[in-house]
Short mmCIF file of C-alpha atoms and ligand atoms in Angstrom, two decimals:
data_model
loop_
_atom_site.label_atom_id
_atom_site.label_comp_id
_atom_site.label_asym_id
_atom_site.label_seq_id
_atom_site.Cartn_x
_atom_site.Cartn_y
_atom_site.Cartn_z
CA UNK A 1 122.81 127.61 125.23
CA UNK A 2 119.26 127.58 124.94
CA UNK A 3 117.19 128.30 128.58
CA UNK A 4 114.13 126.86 128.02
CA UNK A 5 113.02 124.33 125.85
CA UNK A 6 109.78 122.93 125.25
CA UNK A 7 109.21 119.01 124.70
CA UNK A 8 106.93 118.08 122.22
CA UNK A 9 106.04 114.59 123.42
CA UNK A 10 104.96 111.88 126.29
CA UNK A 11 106.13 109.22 127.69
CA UNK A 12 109.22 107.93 128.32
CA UNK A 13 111.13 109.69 125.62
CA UNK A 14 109.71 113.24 127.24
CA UNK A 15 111.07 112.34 130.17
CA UNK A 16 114.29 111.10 128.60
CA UNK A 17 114.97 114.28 127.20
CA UNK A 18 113.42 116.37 130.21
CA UNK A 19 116.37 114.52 132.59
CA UNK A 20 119.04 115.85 129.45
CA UNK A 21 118.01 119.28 129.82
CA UNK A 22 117.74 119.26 133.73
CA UNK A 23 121.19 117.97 133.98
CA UNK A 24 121.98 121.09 131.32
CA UNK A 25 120.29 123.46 133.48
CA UNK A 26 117.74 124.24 130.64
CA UNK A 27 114.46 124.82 131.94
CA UNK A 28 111.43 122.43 130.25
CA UNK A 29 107.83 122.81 129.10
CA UNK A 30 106.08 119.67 128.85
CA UNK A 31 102.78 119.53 127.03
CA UNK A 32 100.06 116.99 127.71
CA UNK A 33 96.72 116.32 126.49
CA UNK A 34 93.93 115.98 128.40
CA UNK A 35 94.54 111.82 129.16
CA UNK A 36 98.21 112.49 130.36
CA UNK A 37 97.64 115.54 132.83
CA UNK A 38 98.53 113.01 135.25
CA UNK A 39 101.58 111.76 133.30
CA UNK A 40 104.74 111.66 135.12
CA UNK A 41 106.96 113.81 131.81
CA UNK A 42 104.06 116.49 132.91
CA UNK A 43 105.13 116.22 136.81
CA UNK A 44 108.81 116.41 136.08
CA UNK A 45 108.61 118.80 133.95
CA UNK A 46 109.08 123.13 135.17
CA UNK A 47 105.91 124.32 133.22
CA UNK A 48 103.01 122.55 131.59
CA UNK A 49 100.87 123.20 128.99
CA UNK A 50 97.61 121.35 128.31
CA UNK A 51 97.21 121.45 124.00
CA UNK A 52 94.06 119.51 123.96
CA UNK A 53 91.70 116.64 124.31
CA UNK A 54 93.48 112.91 123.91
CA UNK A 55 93.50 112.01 120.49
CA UNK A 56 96.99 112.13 119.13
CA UNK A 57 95.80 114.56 116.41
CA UNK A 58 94.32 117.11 118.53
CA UNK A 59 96.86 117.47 120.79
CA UNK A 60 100.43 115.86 120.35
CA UNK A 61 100.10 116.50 116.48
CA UNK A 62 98.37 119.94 116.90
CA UNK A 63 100.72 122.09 115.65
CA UNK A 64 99.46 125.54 116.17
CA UNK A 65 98.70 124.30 119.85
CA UNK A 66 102.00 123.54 120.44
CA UNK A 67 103.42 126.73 118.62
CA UNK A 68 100.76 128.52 121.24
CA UNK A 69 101.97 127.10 124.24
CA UNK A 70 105.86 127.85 122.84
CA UNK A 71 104.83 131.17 122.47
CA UNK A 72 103.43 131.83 125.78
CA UNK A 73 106.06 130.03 127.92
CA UNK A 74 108.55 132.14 126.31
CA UNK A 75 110.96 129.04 124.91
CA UNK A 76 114.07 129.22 122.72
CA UNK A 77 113.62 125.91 121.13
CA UNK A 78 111.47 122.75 120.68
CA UNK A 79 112.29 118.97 120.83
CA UNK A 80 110.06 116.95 119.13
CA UNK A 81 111.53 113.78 120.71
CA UNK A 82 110.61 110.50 118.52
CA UNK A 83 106.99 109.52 116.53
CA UNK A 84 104.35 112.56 116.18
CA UNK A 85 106.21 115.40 115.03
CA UNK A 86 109.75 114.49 114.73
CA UNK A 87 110.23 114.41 111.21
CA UNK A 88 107.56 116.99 110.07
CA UNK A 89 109.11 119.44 107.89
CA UNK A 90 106.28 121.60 107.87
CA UNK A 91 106.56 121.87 112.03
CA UNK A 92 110.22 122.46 111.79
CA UNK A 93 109.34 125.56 109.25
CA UNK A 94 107.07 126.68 111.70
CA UNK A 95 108.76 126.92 114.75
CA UNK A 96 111.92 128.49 112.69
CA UNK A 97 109.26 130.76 112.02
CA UNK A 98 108.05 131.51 114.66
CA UNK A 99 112.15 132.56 115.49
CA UNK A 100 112.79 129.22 117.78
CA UNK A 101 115.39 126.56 117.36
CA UNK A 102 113.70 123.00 116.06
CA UNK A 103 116.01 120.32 117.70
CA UNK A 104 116.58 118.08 114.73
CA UNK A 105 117.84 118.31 110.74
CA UNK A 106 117.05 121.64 108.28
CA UNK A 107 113.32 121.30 106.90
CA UNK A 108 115.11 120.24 103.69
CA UNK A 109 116.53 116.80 105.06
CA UNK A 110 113.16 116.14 106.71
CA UNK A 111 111.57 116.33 103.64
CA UNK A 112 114.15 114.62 101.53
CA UNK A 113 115.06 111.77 103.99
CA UNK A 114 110.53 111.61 104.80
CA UNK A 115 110.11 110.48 101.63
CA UNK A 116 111.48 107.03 100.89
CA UNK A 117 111.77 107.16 97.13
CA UNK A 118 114.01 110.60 97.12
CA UNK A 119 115.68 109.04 100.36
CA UNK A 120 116.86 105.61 98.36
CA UNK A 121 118.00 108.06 95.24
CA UNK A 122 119.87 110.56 97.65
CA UNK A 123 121.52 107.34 99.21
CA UNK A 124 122.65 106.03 95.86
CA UNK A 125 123.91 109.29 94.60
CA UNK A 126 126.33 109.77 97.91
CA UNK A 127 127.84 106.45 97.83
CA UNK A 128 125.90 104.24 99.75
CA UNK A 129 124.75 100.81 98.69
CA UNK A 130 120.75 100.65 98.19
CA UNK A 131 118.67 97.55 98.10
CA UNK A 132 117.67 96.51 94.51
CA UNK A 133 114.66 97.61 93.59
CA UNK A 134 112.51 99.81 90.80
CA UNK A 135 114.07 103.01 89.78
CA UNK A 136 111.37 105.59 91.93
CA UNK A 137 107.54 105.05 92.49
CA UNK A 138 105.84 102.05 90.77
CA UNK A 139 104.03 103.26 87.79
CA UNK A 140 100.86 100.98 88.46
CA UNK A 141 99.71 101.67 84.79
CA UNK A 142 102.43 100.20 83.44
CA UNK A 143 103.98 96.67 83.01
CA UNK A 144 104.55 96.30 86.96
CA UNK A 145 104.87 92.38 86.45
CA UNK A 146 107.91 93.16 84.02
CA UNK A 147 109.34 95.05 86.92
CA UNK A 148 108.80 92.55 89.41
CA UNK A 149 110.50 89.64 87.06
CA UNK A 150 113.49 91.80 86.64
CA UNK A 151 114.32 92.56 90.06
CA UNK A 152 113.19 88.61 90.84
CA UNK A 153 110.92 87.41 93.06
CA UNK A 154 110.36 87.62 95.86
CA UNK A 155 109.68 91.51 95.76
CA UNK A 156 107.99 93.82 98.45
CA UNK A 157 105.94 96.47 97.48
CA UNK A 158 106.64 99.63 100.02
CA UNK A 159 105.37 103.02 101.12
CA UNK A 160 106.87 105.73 100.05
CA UNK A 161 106.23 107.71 102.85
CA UNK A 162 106.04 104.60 105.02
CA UNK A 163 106.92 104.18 108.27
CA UNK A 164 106.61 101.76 111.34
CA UNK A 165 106.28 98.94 109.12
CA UNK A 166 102.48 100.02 106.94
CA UNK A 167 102.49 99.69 104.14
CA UNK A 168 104.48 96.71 103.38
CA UNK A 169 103.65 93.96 101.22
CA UNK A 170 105.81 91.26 100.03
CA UNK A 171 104.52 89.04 96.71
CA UNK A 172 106.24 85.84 96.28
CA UNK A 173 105.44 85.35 93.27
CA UNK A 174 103.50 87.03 90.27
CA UNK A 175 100.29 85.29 91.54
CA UNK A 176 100.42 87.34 94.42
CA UNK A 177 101.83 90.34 93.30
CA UNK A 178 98.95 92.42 91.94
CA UNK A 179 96.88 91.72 95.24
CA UNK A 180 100.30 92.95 97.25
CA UNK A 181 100.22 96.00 95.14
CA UNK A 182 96.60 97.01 95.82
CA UNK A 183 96.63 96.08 99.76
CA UNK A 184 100.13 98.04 100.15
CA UNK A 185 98.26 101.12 97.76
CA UNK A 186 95.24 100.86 100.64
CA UNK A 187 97.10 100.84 103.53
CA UNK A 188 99.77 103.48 102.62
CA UNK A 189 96.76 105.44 101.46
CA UNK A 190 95.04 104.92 105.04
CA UNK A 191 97.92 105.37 107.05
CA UNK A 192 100.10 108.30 105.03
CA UNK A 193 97.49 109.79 103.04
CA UNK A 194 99.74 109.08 100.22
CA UNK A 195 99.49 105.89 97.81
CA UNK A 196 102.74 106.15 96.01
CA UNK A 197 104.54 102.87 96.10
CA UNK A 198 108.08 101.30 95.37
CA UNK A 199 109.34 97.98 94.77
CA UNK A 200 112.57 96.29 96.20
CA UNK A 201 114.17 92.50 96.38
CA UNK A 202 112.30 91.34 99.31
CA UNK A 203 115.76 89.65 101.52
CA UNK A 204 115.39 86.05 102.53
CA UNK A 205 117.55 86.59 105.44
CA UNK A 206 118.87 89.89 106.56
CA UNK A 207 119.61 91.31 109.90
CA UNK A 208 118.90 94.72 110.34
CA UNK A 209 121.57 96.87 111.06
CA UNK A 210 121.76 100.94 111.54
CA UNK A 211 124.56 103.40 111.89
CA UNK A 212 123.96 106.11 114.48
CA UNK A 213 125.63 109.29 113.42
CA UNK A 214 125.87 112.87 114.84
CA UNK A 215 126.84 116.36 113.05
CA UNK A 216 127.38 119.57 114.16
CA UNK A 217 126.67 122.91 112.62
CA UNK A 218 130.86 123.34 111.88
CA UNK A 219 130.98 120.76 109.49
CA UNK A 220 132.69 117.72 112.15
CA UNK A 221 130.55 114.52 111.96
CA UNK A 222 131.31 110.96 113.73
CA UNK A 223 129.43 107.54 113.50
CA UNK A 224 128.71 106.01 116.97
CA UNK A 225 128.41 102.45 115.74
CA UNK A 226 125.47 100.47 115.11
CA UNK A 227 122.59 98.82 116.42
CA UNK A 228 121.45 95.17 115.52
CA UNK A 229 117.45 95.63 115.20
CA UNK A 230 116.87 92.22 114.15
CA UNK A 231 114.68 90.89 116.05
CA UNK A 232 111.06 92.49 114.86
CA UNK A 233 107.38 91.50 114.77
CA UNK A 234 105.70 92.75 111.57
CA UNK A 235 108.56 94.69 110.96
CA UNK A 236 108.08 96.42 114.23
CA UNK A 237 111.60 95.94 117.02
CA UNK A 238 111.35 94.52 119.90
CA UNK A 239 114.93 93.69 120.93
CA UNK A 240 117.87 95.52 120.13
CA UNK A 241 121.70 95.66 120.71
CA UNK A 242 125.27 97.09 120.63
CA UNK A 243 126.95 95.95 118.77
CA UNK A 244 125.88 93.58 116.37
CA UNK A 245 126.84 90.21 117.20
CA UNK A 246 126.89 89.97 113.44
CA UNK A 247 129.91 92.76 112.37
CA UNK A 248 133.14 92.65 112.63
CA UNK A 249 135.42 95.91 113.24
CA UNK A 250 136.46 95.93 110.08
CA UNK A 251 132.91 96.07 108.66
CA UNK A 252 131.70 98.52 111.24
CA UNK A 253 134.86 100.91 110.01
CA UNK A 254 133.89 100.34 106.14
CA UNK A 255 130.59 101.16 106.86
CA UNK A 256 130.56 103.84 109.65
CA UNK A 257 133.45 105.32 106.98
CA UNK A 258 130.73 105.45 104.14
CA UNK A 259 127.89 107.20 106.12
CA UNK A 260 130.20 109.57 107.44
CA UNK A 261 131.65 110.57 104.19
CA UNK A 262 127.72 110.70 102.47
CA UNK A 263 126.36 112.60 105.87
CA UNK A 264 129.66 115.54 105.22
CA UNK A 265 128.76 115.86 101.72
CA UNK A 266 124.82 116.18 102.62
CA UNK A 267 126.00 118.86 104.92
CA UNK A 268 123.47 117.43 107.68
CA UNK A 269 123.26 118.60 111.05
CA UNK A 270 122.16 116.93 114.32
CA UNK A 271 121.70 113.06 114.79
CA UNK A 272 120.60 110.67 112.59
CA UNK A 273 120.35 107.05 111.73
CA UNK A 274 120.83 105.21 108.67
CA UNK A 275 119.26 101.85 108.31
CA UNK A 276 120.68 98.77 106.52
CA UNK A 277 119.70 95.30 105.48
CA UNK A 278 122.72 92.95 105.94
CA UNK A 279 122.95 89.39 104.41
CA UNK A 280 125.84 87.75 103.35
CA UNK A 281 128.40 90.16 103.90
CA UNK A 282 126.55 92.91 102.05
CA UNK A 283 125.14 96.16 103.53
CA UNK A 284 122.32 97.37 101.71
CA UNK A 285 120.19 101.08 102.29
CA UNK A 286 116.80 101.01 103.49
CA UNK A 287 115.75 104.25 104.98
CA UNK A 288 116.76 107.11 106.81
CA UNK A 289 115.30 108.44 110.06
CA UNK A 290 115.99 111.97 110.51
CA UNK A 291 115.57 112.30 114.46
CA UNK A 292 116.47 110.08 117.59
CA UNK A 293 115.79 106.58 117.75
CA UNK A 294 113.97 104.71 120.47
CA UNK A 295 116.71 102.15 120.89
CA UNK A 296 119.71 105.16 121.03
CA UNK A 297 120.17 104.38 124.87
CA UNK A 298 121.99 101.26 123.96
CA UNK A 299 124.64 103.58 122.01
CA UNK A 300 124.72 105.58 124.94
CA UNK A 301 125.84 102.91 126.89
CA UNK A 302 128.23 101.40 124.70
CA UNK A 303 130.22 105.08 123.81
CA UNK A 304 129.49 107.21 127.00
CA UNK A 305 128.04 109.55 125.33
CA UNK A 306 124.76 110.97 126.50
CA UNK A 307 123.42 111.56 123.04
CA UNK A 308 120.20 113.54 123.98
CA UNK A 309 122.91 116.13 125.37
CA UNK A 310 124.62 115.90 121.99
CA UNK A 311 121.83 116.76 120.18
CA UNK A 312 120.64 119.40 122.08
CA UNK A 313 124.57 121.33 121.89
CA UNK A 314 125.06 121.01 117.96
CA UNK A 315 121.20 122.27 117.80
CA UNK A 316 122.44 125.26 119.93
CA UNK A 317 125.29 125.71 117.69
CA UNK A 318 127.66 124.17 119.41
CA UNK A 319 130.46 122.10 118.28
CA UNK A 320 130.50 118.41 118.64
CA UNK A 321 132.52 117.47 122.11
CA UNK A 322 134.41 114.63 120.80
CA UNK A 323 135.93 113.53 117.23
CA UNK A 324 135.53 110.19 116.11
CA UNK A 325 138.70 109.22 117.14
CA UNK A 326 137.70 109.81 120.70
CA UNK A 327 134.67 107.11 120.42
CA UNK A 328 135.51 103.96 121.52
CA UNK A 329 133.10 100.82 121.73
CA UNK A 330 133.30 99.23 124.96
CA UNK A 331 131.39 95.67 126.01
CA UNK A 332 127.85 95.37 125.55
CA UNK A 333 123.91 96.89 125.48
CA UNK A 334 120.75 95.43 124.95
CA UNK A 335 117.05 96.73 125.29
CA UNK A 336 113.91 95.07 125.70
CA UNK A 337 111.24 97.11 124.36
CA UNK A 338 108.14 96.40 127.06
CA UNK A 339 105.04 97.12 125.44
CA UNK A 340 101.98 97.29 127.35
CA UNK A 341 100.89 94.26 125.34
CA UNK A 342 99.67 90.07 125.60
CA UNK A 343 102.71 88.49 125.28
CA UNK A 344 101.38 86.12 122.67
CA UNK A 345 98.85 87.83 120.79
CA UNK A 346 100.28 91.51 120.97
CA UNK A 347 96.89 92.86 121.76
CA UNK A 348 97.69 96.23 123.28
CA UNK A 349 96.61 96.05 126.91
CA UNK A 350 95.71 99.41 128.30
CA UNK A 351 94.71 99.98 131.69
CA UNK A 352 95.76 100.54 135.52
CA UNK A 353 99.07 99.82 136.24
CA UNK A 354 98.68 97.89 140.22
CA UNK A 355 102.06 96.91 141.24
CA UNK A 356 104.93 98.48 139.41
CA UNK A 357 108.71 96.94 140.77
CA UNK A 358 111.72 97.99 138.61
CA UNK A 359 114.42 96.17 138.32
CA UNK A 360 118.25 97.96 139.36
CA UNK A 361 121.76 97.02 140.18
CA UNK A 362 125.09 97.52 137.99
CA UNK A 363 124.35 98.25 134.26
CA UNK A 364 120.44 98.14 134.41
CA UNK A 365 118.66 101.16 133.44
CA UNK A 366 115.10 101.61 132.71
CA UNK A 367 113.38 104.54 130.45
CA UNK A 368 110.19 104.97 131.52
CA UNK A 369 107.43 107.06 132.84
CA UNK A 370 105.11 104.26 134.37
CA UNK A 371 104.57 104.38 138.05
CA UNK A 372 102.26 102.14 140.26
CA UNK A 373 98.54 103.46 139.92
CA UNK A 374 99.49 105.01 136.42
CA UNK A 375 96.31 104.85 133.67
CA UNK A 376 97.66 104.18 130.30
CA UNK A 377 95.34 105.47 128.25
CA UNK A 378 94.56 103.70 125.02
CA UNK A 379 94.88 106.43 122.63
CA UNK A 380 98.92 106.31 121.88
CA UNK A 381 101.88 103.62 121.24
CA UNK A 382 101.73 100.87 123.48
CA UNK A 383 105.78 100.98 124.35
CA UNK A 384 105.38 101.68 128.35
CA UNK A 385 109.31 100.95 129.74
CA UNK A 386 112.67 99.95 127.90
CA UNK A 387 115.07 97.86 129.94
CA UNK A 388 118.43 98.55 128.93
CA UNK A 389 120.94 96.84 129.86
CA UNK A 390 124.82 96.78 129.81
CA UNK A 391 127.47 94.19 130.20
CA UNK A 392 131.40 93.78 129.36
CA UNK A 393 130.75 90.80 127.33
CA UNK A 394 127.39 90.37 125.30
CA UNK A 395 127.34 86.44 127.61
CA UNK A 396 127.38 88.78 130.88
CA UNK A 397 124.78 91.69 128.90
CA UNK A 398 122.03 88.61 128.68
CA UNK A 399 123.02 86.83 132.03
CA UNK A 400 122.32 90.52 133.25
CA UNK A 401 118.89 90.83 130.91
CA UNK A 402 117.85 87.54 132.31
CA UNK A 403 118.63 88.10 135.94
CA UNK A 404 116.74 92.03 135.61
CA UNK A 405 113.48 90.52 133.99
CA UNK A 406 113.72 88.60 136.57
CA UNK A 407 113.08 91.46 139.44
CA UNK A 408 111.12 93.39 137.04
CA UNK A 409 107.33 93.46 138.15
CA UNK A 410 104.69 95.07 135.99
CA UNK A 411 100.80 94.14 137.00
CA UNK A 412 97.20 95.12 136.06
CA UNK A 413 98.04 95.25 132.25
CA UNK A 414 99.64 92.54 129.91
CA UNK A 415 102.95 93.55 129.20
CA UNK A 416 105.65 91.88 126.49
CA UNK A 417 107.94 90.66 129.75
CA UNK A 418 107.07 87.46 129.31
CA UNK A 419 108.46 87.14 125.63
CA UNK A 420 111.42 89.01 126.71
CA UNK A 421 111.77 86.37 129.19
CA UNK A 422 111.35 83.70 126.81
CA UNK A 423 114.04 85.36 124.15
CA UNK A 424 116.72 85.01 126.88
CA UNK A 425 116.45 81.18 127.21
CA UNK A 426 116.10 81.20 123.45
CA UNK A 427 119.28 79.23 122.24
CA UNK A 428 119.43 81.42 119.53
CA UNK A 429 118.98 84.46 121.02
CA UNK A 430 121.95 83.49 123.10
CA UNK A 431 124.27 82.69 120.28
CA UNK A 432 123.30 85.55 118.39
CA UNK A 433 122.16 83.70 115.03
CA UNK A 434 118.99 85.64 114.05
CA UNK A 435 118.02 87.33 111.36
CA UNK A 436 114.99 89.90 110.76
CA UNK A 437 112.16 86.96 110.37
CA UNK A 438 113.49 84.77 113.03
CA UNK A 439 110.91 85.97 115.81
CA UNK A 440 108.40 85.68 113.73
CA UNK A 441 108.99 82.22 112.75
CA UNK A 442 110.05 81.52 116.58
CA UNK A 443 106.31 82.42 117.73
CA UNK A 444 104.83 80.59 115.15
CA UNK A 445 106.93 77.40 116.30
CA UNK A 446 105.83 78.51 120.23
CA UNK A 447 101.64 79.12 119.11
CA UNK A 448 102.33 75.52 117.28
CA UNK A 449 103.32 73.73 120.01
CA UNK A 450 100.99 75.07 122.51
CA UNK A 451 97.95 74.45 120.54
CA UNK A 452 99.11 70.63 120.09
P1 ADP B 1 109.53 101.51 108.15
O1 ADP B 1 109.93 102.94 107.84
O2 ADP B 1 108.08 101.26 107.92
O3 ADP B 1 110.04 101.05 109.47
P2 ADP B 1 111.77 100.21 106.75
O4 ADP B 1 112.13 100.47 105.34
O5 ADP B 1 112.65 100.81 107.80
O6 ADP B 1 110.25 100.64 107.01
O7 ADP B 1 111.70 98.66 107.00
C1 ADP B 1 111.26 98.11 108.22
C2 ADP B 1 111.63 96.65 108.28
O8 ADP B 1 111.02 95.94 107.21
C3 ADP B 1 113.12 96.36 108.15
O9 ADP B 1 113.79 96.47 109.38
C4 ADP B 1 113.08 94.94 107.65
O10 ADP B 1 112.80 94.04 108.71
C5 ADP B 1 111.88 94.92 106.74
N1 ADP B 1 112.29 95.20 105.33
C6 ADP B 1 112.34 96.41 104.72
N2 ADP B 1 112.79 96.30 103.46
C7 ADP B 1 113.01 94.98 103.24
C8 ADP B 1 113.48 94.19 102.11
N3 ADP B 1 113.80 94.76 100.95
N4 ADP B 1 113.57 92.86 102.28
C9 ADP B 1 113.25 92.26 103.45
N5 ADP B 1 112.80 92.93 104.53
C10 ADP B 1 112.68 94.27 104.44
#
């Protein structure tokens, strides 16, 4: 087992990882830029290194910083947690290089799974049920209107190396569909450096649904269920839960059966989650994200299995500790992503946190590093805490959501607890009849009626 291991990351999801390893007895570096040497993943940390003044590119993504700091504090391997660097192939060369472990997938499946276009073809060839779309990258010389009338309108127009919802544009018709084509171009240009685009069916009404799954270096893989991400604001989540009110065990079996069988013959290693649009009793590929997910915790509560821990083991080369027929679901999870954010515009809200309460009890847990007095500085993602939250039945899980947002007190920044709030008296929120543009459509109705 590996003794020390250095975190590449902030936040919340350092400090996720940094409790993993404690509880391992692995020794951890954190590594902070010059806004966060105050930041509590530095405190709990054994060792920090500073890699470098606060903008995300000069310090979190700084690779050869990072690969310094490795060097010098002596480490074994490095977790690159979620966001910055957690599916660069090019970092995970490097610190192989440099003779240290990379917590996550081979450089190979980084790269294949990073690009969207080779992901959706890799999908298709291993069995696994894509979204209709156009075969590859658009060719944007070349009849894309044809293209667009064959697959049938509504179409989006994606990224290919897109990711947390940029470079997205849906045309609903051909009217629309050349100026969808050049904004998606720009943006996935701005934001990827990288202007290739695809085209898919753009889904009237899908809920979004993704199969954790976990593989170890001795060829033994298991699925750990799957998460309902449904509820999303410009294709960002904000609420998530296990399982899907939506899926049925049968379903979950078929489909948990399928990624399993295409992750064996990929001969992947580590965890992993594949993402699905569902609508009307069809499961269809979107991406693959070759790291851990934000919203794992509610898996974690669901299984009982601590899936940082996991990780870290088949990364060591250590066998998976359970088969599949050892997982078993049991009741209920939600998480409320709480973004330091105005509830109804979503205009990040950086600042000094004054009074900071969590909520606690039976089955509430919170992931975060905020602490009364904390700066957030305004230079990174805006997610500050995740309330997660488990329940035998999913009526109990939101009784128990309602009840914790309740205690929960967050002041001197905006924060997104007041739309949680809302989305548990939300009727249906509480029946579980949402798709993927149901919150979207539910603020619109709420900014509607407030301005009349
Ligand atoms: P990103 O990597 O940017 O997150 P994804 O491919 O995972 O992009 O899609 C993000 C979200 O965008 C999905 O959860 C879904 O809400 C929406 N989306 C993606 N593809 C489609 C589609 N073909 N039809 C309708 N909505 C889609």
């Amino acid at each position: 087992m590996f003794q020390k291991i250095l975190i590449a990351n902030r936040g919340e999801i350092a400090l996720r990882i940094s409790r993993a390893c404690r509880e391992m007895g692995i020794k951890t570096v954190a590594v902070h830029s010059e806004a966060d040497a105050d930041a509590m993943h530095v405190r709990l940390a054994d060792e920090s290194v500073c890699i470098g003044p606060a903008p995300s590119r000069e310090s979190y993504l700084n690779m050869q910083a990072i690969l310094s700091a490795a060097d010098v504090c002596g480490v074994d391997a490095i977790h690159p947690g979620v966001g910055f660097l957690s599916e660069n192939a090019a970092f995970a060369e490097m610190v192989e290089e440099h003779g240290m472990t990379f917590i996550g997938p081979t450089p190979e499946h980084i790269r294949l799974m990073g690009d969207k276009i080779t992901a959706k073809e890799t999908a298709l060839a291993l069995g696994i049920p894509v979204v209709p779309g156009s075969k590859g990258a658009i060719d944007v010389a070349g009849d894309v209107k044809a293209l667009a009338e064959k697959i049938g309108y509504p179409v989006l127009i994606k990224a290919a190396s897109g990711g947390g919802g940029k470079g997205m544009k849906v045309a609903q018709s051909s009217a629309d569909l050349e100026e969808a084509l050049r904004l998606a171009r720009t943006e996935a240009k701005a934001c990827f450096n990288n202007d290739e685009v695809y085209m898919e069916k753009y889904l009237g009404h899908p809920r979004h649904i993704e199969i954790q799954l976990i593989a170890d270096t001795h060829g033994n893989v298991a699925h750990l269920g799957e998460r309902d991400c449904s509820l999303q604001r410009r294709h960002q989540k904000v609420w998530e839960e296990a399982p899907s009110p939506a899926i049925s065990e049968k379903a979950r079996e078929k489909l948990g059966g399928i990624v399993v069988k295409a992750i064996k013959k990929l001969g992947y290693r580590g965890v992993g989650t594949i993402e699905f649009l569902f609508e009307d009793g069809e499961f269809y590929f979107i991406e693959m994200n070759t790291r851990l997910q934000v919203e794992h915790p509610i898996t974690e509560m669901i299984t009982g299995i601590d899936l940082v821990r996991e990780q870290i083991r088949v990364a060591a080369g250590l066998p998976l500790s359970f088969r599949q027929k050892d997982i078993s679901f049991k009741g209920h999870a939600i998480e409320c992503r709480i973004n330091a954010e105005d509830a109804e515009t979503f205009i990040p809200s950086p600042g000094k946190i004054q009074d900071y309460l969590t909520p606690g009890g039976y089955g509430v847990r919170v992931d975060s590093a905020m602490y009364q007095g904390y700066q957030i500085p305004p230079h990174y993602d805006s997610l500050i805490a995740k309330l997660i939250v488990y329940g035998d039945t999913r009526e109990e899980c939101i009784n128990r959501v309602r009840r914790a947002l309740h205690e929960y007190v967050i002041t001197g920044v905006n924060t997104l607890l007041p739309l949680h709030r809302a989305l548990t008296e939300a009727e249906d929120v509480i029946k579980g009849e949402y798709d993927i543009h149901w919150l979207e459509k539910w603020l619109a109705l709420k900014a509607q009626k407030a301005a009349a």
